[in-house]
PDB file of C-alpha atoms in Angstrom:
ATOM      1  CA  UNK A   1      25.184  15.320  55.384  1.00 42.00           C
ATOM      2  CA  UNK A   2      23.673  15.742  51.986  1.00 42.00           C
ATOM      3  CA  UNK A   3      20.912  15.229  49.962  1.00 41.00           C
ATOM      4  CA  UNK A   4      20.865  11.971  47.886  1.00 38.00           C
ATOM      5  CA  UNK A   5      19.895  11.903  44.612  1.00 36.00           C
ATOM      6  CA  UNK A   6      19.567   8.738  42.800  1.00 36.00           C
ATOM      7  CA  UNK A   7      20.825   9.072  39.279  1.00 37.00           C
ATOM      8  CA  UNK A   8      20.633   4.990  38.106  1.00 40.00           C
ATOM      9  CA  UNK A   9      18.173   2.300  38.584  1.00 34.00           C
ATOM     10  CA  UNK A  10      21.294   0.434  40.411  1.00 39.00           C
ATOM     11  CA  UNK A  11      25.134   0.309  40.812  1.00 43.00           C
ATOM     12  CA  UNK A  12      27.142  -2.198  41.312  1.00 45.00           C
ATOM     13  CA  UNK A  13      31.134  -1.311  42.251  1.00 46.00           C
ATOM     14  CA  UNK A  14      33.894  -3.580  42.020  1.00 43.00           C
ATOM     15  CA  UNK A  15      36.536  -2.130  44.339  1.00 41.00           C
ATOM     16  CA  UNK A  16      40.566  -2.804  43.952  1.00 40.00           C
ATOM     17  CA  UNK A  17      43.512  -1.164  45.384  1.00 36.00           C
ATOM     18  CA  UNK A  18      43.628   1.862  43.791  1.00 44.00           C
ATOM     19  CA  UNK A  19      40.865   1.047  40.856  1.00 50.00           C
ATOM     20  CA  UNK A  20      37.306   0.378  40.760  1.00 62.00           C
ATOM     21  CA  UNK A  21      34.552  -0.301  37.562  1.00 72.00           C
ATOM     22  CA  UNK A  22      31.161   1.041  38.084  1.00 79.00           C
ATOM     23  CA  UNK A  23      28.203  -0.479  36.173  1.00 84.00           C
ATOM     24  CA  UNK A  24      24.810   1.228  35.653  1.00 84.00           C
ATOM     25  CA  UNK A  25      21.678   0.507  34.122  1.00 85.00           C
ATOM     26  CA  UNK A  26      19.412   3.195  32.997  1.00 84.00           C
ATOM     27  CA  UNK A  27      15.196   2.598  33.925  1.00 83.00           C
ATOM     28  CA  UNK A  28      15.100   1.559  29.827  1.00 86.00           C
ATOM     29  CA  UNK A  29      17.993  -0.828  29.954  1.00 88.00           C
ATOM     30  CA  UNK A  30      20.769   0.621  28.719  1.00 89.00           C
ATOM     31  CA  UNK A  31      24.023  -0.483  30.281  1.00 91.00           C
ATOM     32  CA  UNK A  32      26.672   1.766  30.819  1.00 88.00           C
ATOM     33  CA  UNK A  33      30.517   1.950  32.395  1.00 86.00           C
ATOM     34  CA  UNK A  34      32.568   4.108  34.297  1.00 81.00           C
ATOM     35  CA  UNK A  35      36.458   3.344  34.624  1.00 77.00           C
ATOM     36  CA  UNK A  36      38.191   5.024  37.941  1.00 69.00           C
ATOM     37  CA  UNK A  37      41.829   4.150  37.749  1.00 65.00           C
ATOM     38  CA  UNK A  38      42.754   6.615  40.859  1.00 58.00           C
ATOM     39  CA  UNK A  39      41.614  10.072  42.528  1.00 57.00           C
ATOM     40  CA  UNK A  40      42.752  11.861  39.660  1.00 58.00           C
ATOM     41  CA  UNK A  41      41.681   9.462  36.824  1.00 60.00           C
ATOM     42  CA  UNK A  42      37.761   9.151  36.032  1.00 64.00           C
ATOM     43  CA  UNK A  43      36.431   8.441  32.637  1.00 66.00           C
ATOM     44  CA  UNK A  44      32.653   8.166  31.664  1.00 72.00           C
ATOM     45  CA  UNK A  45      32.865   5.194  29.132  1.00 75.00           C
ATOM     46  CA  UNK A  46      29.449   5.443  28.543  1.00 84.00           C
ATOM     47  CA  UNK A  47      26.323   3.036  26.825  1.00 89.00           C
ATOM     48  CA  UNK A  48      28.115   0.200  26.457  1.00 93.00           C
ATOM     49  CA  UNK A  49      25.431  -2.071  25.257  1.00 94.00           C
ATOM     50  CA  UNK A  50      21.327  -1.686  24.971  1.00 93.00           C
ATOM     51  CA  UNK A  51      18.506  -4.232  26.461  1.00 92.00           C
ATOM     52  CA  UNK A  52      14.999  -3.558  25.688  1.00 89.00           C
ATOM     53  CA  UNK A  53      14.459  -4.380  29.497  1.00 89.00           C
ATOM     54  CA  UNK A  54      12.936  -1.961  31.839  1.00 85.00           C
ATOM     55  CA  UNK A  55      14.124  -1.192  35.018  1.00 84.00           C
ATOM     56  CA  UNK A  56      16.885  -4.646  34.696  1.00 89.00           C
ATOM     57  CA  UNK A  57      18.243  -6.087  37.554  1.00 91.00           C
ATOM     58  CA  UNK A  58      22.120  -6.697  37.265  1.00 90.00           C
ATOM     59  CA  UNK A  59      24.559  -8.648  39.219  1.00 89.00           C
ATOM     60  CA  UNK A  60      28.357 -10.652  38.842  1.00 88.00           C
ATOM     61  CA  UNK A  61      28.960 -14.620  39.290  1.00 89.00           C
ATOM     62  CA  UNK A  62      31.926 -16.746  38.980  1.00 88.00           C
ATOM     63  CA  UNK A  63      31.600 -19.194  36.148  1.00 87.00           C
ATOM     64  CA  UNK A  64      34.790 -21.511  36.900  1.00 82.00           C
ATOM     65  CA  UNK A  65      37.484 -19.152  36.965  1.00 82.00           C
ATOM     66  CA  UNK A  66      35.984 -16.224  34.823  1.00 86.00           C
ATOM     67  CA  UNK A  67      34.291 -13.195  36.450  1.00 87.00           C
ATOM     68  CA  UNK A  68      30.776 -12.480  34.553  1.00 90.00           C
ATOM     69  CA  UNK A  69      28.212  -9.597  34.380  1.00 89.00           C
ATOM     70  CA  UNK A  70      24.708 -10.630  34.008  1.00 92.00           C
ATOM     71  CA  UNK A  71      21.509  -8.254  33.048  1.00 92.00           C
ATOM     72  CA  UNK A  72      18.288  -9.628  33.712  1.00 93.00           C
ATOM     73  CA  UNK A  73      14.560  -8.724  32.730  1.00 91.00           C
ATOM     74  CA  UNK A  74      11.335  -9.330  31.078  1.00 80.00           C
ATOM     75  CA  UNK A  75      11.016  -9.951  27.588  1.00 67.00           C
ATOM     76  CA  UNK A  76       7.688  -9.333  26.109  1.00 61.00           C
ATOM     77  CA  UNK A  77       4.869 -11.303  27.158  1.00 59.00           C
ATOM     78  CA  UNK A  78       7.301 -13.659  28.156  1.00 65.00           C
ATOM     79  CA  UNK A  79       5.729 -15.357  31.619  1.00 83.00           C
ATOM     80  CA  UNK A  80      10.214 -16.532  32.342  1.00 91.00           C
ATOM     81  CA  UNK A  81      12.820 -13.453  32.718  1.00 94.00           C
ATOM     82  CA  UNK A  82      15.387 -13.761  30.527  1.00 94.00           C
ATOM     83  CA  UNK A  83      19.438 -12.882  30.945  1.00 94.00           C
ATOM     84  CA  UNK A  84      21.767 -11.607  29.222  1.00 95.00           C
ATOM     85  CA  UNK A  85      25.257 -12.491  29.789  1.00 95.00           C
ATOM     86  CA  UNK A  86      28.834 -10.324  29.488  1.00 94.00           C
ATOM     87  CA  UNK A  87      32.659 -11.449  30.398  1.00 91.00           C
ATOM     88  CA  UNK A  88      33.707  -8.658  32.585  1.00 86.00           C
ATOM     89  CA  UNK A  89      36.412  -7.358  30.493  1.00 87.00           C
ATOM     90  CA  UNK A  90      33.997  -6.443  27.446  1.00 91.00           C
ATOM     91  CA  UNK A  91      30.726  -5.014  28.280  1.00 92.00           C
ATOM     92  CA  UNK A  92      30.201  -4.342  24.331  1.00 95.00           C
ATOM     93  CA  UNK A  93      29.340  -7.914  23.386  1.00 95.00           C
ATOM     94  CA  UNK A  94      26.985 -10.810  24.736  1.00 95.00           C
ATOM     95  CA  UNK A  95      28.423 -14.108  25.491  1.00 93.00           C
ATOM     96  CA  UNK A  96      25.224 -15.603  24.290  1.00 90.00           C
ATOM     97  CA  UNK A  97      23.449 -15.155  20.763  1.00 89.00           C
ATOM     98  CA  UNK A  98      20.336 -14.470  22.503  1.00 91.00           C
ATOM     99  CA  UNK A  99      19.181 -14.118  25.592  1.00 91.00           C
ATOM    100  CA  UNK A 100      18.753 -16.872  28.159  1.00 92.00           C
ATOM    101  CA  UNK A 101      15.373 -17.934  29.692  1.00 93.00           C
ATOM    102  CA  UNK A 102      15.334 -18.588  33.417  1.00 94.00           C
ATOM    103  CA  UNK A 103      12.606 -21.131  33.718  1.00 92.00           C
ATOM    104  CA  UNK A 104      10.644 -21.167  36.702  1.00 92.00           C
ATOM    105  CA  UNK A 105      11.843 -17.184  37.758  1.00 93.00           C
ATOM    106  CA  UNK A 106       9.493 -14.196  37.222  1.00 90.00           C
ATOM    107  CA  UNK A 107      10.165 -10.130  38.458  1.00 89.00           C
ATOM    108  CA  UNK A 108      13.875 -10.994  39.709  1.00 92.00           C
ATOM    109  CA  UNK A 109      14.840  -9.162  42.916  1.00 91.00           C
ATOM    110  CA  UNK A 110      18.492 -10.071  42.526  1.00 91.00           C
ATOM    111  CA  UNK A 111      21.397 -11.374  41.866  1.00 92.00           C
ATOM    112  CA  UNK A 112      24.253 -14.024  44.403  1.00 89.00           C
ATOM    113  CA  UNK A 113      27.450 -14.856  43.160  1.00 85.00           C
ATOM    114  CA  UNK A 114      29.463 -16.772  45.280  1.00 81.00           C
ATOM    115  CA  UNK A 115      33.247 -16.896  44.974  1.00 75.00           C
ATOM    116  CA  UNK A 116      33.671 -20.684  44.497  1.00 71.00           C
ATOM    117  CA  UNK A 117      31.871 -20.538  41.075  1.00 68.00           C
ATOM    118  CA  UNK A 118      29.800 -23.436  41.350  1.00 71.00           C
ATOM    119  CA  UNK A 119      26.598 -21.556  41.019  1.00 79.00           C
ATOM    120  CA  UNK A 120      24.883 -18.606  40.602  1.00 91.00           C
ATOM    121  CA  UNK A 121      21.541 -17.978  43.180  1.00 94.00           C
ATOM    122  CA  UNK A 122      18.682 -15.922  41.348  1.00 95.00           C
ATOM    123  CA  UNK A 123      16.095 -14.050  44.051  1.00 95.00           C
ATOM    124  CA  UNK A 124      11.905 -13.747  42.844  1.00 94.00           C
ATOM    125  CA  UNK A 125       9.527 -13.101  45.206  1.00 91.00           C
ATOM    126  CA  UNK A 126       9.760 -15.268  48.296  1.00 94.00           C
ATOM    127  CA  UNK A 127      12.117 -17.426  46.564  1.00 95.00           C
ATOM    128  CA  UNK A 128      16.067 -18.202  46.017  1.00 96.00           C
ATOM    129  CA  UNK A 129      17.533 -20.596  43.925  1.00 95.00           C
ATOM    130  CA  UNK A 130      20.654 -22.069  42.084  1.00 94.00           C
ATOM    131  CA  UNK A 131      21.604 -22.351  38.770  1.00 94.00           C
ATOM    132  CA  UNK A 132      24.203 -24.037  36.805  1.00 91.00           C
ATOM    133  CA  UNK A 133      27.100 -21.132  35.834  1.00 89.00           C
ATOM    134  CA  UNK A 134      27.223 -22.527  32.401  1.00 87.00           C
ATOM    135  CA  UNK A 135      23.908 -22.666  30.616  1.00 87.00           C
ATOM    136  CA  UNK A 136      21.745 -21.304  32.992  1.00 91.00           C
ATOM    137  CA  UNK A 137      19.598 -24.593  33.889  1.00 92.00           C
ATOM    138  CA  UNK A 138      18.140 -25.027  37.693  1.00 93.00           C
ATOM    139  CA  UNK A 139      19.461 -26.974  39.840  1.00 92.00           C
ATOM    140  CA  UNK A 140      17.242 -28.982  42.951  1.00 92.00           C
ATOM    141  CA  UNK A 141      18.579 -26.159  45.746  1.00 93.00           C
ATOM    142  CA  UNK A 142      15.989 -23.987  46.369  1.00 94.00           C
ATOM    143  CA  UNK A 143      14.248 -22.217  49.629  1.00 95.00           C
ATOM    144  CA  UNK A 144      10.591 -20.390  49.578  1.00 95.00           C
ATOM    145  CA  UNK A 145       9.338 -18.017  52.313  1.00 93.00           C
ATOM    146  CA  UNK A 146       6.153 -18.897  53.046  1.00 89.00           C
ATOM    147  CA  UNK A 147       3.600 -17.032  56.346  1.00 85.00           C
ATOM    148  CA  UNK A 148       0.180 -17.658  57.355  1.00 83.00           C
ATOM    149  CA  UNK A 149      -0.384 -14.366  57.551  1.00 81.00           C
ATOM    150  CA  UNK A 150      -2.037 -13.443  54.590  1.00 75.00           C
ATOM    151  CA  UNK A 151      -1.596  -9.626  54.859  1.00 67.00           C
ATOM    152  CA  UNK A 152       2.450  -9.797  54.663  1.00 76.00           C
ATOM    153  CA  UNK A 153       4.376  -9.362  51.853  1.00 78.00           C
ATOM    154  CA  UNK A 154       6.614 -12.198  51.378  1.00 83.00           C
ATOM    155  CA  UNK A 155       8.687 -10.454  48.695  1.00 89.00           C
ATOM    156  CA  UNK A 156      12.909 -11.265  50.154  1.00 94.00           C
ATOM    157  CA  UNK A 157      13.895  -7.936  50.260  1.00 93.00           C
ATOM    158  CA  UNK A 158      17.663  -8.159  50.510  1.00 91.00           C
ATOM    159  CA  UNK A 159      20.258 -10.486  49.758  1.00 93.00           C
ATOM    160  CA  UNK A 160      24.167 -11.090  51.275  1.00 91.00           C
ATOM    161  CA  UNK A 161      27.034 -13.751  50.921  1.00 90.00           C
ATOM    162  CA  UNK A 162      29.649 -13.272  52.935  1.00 90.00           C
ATOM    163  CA  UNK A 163      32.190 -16.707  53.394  1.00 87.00           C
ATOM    164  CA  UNK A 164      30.065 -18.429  51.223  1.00 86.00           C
ATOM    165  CA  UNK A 165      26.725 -18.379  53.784  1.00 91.00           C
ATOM    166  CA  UNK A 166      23.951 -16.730  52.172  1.00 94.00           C
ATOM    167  CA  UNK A 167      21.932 -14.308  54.432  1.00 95.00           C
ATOM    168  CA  UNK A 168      18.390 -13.774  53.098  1.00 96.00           C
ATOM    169  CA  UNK A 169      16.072 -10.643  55.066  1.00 95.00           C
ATOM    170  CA  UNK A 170      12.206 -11.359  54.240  1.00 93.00           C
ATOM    171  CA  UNK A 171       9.955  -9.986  57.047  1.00 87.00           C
ATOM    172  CA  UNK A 172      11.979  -8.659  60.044  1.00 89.00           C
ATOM    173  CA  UNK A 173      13.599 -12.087  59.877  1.00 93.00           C
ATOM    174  CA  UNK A 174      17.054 -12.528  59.269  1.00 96.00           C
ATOM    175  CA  UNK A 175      18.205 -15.907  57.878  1.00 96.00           C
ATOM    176  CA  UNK A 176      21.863 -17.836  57.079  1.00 96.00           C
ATOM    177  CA  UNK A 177      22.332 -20.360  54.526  1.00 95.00           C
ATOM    178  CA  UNK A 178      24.793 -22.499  53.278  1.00 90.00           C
ATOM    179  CA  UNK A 179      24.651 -23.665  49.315  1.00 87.00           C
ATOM    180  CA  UNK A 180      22.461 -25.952  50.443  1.00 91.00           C
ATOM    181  CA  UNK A 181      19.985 -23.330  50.730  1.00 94.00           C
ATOM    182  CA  UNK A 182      18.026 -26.132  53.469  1.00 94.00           C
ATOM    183  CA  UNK A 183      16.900 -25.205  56.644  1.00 94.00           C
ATOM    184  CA  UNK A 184      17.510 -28.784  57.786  1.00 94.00           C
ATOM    185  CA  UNK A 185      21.406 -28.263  58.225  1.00 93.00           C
ATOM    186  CA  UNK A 186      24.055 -27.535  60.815  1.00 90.00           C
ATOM    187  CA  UNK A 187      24.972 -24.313  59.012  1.00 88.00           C
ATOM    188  CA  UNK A 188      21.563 -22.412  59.100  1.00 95.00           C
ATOM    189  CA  UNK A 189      20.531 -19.472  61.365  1.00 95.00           C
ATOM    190  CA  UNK A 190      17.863 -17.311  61.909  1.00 95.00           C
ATOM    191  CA  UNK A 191      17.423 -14.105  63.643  1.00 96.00           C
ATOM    192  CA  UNK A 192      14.374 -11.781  64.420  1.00 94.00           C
ATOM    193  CA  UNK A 193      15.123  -8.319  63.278  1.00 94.00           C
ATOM    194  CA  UNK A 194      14.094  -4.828  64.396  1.00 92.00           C
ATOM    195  CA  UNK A 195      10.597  -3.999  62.208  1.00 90.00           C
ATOM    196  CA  UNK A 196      10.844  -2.314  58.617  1.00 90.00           C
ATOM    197  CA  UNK A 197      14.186  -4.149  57.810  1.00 92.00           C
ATOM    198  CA  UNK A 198      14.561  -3.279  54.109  1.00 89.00           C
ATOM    199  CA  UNK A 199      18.241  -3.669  53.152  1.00 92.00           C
ATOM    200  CA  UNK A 200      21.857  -5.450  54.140  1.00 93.00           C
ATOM    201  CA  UNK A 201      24.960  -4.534  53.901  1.00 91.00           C
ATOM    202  CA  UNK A 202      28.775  -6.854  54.381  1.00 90.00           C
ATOM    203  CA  UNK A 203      31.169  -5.056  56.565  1.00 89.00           C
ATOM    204  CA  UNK A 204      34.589  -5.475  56.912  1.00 84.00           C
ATOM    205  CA  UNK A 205      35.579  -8.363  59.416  1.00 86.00           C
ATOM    206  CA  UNK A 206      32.950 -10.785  57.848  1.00 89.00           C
ATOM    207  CA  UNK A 207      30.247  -8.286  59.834  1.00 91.00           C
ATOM    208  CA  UNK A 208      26.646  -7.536  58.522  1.00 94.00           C
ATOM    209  CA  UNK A 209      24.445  -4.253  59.073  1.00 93.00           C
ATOM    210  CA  UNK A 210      21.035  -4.735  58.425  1.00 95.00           C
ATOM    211  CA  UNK A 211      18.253  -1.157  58.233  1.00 94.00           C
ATOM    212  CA  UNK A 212      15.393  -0.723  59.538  1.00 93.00           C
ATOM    213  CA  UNK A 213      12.818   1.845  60.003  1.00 91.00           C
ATOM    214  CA  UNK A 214      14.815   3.710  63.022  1.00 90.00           C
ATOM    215  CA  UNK A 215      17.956   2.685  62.231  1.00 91.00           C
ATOM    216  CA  UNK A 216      20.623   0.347  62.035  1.00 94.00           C
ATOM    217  CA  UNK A 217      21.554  -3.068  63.538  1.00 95.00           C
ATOM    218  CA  UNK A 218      25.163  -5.349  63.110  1.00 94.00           C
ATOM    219  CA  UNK A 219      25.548  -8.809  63.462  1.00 94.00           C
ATOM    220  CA  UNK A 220      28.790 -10.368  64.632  1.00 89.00           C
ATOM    221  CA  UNK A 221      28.858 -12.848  67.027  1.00 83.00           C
ATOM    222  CA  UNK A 222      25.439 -11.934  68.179  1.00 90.00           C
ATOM    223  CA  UNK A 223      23.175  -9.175  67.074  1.00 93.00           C
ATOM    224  CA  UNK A 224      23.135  -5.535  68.275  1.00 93.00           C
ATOM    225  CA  UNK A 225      21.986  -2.189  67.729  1.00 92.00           C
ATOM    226  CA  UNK A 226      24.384   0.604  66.167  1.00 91.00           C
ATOM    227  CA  UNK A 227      22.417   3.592  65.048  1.00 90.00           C
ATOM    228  CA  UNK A 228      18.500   4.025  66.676  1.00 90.00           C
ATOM    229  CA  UNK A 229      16.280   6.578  66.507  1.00 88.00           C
ATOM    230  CA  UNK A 230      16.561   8.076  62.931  1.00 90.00           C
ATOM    231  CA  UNK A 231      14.382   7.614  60.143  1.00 88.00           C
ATOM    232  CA  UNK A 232      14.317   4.926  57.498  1.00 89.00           C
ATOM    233  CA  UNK A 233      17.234   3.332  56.234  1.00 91.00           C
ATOM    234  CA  UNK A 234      16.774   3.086  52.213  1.00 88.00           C
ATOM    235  CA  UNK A 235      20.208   1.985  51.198  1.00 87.00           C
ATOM    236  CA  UNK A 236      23.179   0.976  52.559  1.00 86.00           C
ATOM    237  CA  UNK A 237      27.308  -0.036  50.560  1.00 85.00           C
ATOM    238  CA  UNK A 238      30.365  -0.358  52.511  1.00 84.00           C
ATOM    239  CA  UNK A 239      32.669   2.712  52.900  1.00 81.00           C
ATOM    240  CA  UNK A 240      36.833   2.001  51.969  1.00 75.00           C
ATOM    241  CA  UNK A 241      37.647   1.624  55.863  1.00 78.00           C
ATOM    242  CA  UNK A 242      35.463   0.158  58.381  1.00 79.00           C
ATOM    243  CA  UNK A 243      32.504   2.272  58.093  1.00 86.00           C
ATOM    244  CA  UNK A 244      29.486   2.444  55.718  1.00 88.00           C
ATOM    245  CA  UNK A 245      27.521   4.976  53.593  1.00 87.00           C
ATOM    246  CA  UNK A 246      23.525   4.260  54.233  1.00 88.00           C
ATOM    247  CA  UNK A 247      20.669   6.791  52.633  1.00 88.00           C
ATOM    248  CA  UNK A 248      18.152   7.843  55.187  1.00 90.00           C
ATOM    249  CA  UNK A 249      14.192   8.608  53.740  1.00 85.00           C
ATOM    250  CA  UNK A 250      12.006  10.821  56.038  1.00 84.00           C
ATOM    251  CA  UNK A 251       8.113  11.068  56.060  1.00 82.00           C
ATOM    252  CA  UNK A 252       8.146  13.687  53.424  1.00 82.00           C
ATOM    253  CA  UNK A 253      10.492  11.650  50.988  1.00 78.00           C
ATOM    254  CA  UNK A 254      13.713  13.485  50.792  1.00 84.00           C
ATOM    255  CA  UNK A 255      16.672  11.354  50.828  1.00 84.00           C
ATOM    256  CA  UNK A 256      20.055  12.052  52.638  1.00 88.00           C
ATOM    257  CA  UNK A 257      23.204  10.274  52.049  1.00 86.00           C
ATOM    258  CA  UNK A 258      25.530   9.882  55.393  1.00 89.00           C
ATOM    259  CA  UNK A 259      28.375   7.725  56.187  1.00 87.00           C
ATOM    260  CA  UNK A 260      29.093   5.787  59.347  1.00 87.00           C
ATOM    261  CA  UNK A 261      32.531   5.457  60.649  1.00 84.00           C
ATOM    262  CA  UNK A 262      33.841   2.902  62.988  1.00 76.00           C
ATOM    263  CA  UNK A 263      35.723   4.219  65.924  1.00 68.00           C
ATOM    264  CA  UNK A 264      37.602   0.849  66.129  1.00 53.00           C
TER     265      UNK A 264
END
C-alpha cells in the first residue's frame, strides 16, 4: 500500500480498450487534459481552458448522440451556479457564449449523465434533479431528502447510475431511482447502510460498493459486507478487472491508496 496524495480537486476518467482521457480541475478552475493512448504513450496536454470558479465541480452527459463535458460553479454574488459547457473532442472552446445559469441549484455536489441522453441530473444539497440536455432548463423530476432530525446533515453525499437506475447515498441510507426520480414507483429501493457511508462506487457485473467508516459493503442481489474493520473509506473508482482502488483516512489524516481484487 501507499500513501495517497491528492494532486486535483477531482478526476474524472473515461476508460477504452487500450485509451483513456483524464480531466482535472485545479482548486481555481482551471481545466486541464491528459491523453493516455497505451502503457507506453502518456502526454500532459495541459490548461486547456480557464473558469474563474473555485473548487468546480465537473461531470459528462449525453446530449442526443454527442458526449459533453460540463464545469460547474459559482459566479460572483450570483445566488444560481452557473455551467459551462464543452463537446468532448475540444476542451479549448465553450459550446455556449457564456455561461449557463442553473435556476433553482446552489453549491452543486455533482454531476449524472445517463446513457440514453434524455437528461442530465444536477445534485445540491439534499436535492437531485433533471434538466433538459439542450439549454439547460428544469424539468418537473425532482427528489429532496428531508429528516426530522434536526442535527443531521442532509447534504447527498454520493451519486451512481448504473442501467439507467440512479442510486443516491444521503445518511446511511441507500436509495434506487428510476428517471422518474419518485419514490411512488415499482422501480425504487431503499437500503439502510453501515454508519459513515461517504462514497459509491459501480463495479463490474452491474454491482455497487458503497464506504463506510470501517469499511466496505457490495450490493448485488442483496447487500453484504466485503472489507470490515479498517478505517474510513474516503474514495473509491473501479480498477480495469473486477476489483477496485478505494483511499483509506485514519484518525491522524494520512491517506493510503489500496486496491481490492476480486478472487472471482
Amino acid at each position: 500500500m501507499k500513501k495517497f496524495v491528492a494532486a486535483f480537486l477531482f478526476v474524472i476518467a473515461l476508460c477504452g480498450v487500450a485509451t483513456a482521457d483524464i480531466i482535472y480541475s485545479t482548486t481555481d478552475g482551471k481545466i486541464g487534459l491528459i491523453s493516455i493512448q497505451g502503457t507506453a504513450s502518456i502526454d500532459l496536454e495541459g490548461v486547456q481552458y480557464e473558469t474563474d470558479f473555485e473548487k468546480p465541480v465537473m461531470g459528462m452527459y449525453w446530449d442526443d448522440e454527442t458526449l459533453r463535458f460540463i464545469v460547474i460553479g459559482q459566479n460572483g454574488e450570483e445566488s444560481n451556479d452557473v455551467a459551462i459547457r464543452f463537446n468532448y473532442s475540444d476542451l479549448t472552446k465553450a459550446v455556449d457564449q457564456k455561461p449557463i445559469t442553473l435556476q433553482g441549484v446552489n453549491n452543486t455536489l455533482g454531476i449524472i449523465g445517463i446513457s440514453n441522453g434524455r437528461g442530465v441530473y444536477i445534485v445540491y444539497g439534499p436535492s437531485i434533479r433533471e434538466f433538459e440536455t439542450d439549454d439547460f432548463e428544469p424539468k418537473d423530476r425532482f427528489y429532496t431528502y428531508t429528516t426530522s432530525d434536526e442535527e443531521v446533515n442532509p447534504n447527498i453525499k454520493g451519486t451512481v447510475v448504473i442501467n439507467n437506475r440512479i442510486f443516491v447515498l444521503v445518511n446511511d441510507t441507500l436509495m434506487r431511482f428510476d428517471g422518474q426520480l419518485d419514490r411512488n414507483v415499482q422501480g425504487f429501493a431503499e437500503w439502510g447502510v453501515e454508519s459513515g457511508a461517504e462514497v459509491l462506487c459501480d463495479l463490474s457485473d452491474s454491482r455497487l460498493a458503497i464506504g463506510h467508516s470501517t469499511g466496505v459493503q457490495v450490493l448485488d442481489n442483496e447487500l453484504k459486507k466485503l472489507l470490515d474493520n479498517i478505517s474510513q473509506v474516503d474514495a473509491m473508482c473501479p480498477d480495469q478487472s473486477s476489483g477496485f482502488y478505494y483511499v483509506l483516512q485514519d484518525e491522524s489524516g494520512d491517506k493510503t491508496l489500496c486496491n481490492f481484487k476480486r478472487n472471482t
